[in-house]
Structure formats: C-alpha cells, structure tokens
Coordinates of C-alpha atoms in Angstrom, one line a residue:
M1 CA 89.2 -21.9 13.3
V2 CA 91.1 -25.0 14.3
G3 CA 94.7 -25.2 15.5
K4 CA 96.9 -27.8 17.2
N5 CA 94.9 -29.1 20.2
C6 CA 92.6 -26.0 20.1
F7 CA 89.7 -24.3 18.4
A8 CA 88.2 -20.8 18.2
I9 CA 84.7 -19.5 17.4
A10 CA 84.4 -15.7 16.9
S11 CA 81.1 -13.9 17.3
D12 CA 79.6 -10.5 17.8
R13 CA 77.3 -9.8 20.7
R14 CA 75.1 -7.1 19.1
L15 CA 71.4 -7.5 18.8
G16 CA 69.7 -5.0 16.5
V17 CA 68.4 -4.0 13.1
Q18 CA 70.5 -1.8 10.8
L19 CA 71.4 1.3 12.8
Q20 CA 69.1 0.4 15.8
T21 CA 70.9 -1.5 18.6
I22 CA 68.7 -3.3 21.1
A23 CA 71.3 -5.0 23.2
T24 CA 75.1 -5.5 23.2
D25 CA 75.2 -8.7 25.3
F26 CA 73.3 -11.2 23.2
Q27 CA 74.7 -14.7 23.4
R28 CA 75.3 -16.4 20.0
I29 CA 77.7 -19.1 21.4
S30 CA 76.4 -21.7 23.8
K31 CA 78.4 -24.2 25.9
I32 CA 76.9 -27.6 25.4
H33 CA 79.6 -29.5 27.3
D34 CA 83.0 -28.8 28.8
R35 CA 84.5 -29.5 25.4
V36 CA 81.7 -28.8 22.9
F37 CA 80.3 -25.4 21.9
L38 CA 77.5 -24.3 19.5
G39 CA 77.5 -21.1 17.6
L40 CA 74.4 -19.8 15.8
S41 CA 74.9 -17.5 12.9
G42 CA 72.1 -15.6 11.2
L43 CA 69.2 -13.6 12.5
A44 CA 68.8 -13.7 16.3
T45 CA 65.0 -14.0 16.1
D46 CA 65.3 -17.0 13.8
A47 CA 67.7 -18.7 16.3
Q48 CA 65.3 -18.2 19.1
T49 CA 62.2 -19.4 17.2
L50 CA 61.3 -23.1 17.5
F51 CA 59.6 -23.4 14.1
G52 CA 61.7 -20.9 12.1
P53 CA 65.4 -22.0 12.3
Y54 CA 65.7 -22.2 8.5
F55 CA 67.9 -19.1 8.2
C56 CA 70.4 -20.1 10.9
Q57 CA 73.6 -22.1 10.3
P58 CA 74.9 -23.9 13.4
V59 CA 78.6 -24.2 13.9
I60 CA 79.6 -27.0 16.3
A61 CA 83.2 -27.0 17.6
G62 CA 85.0 -28.9 20.3
L63 CA 87.8 -31.2 21.4
G64 CA 87.5 -34.9 20.9
D65 CA 89.6 -37.8 22.3
E66 CA 93.2 -36.9 23.0
D67 CA 92.4 -33.2 22.5
K68 CA 91.8 -33.5 18.8
P69 CA 89.8 -30.5 17.6
F70 CA 86.8 -30.7 15.3
I71 CA 84.5 -28.2 13.7
C72 CA 81.5 -28.7 11.5
T73 CA 78.6 -26.7 10.1
M74 CA 75.3 -27.5 8.4
D75 CA 72.1 -25.9 7.3
S76 CA 68.9 -26.7 9.0
I77 CA 67.0 -27.9 5.9
G78 CA 69.7 -30.4 4.9
A79 CA 70.8 -29.0 1.6

C-alpha cells in the first residue's frame, strides 16, 4: 500500500502447514537498505530454496528521491 511519502507492507509471521504451526516468528519481509524492503509471498520453503523460487512473488517497496514511494511486484519466471 502506498500513501503520501510513505508505504506499507503487511505480512504474517506464521510458519506451518494447515493446522500444524512450526514457528510464529518467521521473517517474510527483509530490509535491503534504509529505504528499500523486500517481501516474499508464497511458501516459506520455496522462498528459502535457491533453485525453487518459482512459487514466490517478491514485493519490493521503498522511498525514492524526495521521499516518493514506489512498490512493484513480479513473478520469478518472467510471465
């Protein structure tokens, strides 16, 4: 979500399968720079696997020059 000179990324912190919860402190949003963040949606195991990120959809958000917000998303196979 983008607003005037700001942005927001919402995420859950649950790691689990159906009714089984493994952890409640899993990080899905990473700080790349002071003004750029990366959020990974999809399965947590796919996000952590080097050769299997095809089911994740990265969301990149940040503040550009003069605090202009930007947000973009893409799929990993380029469709």
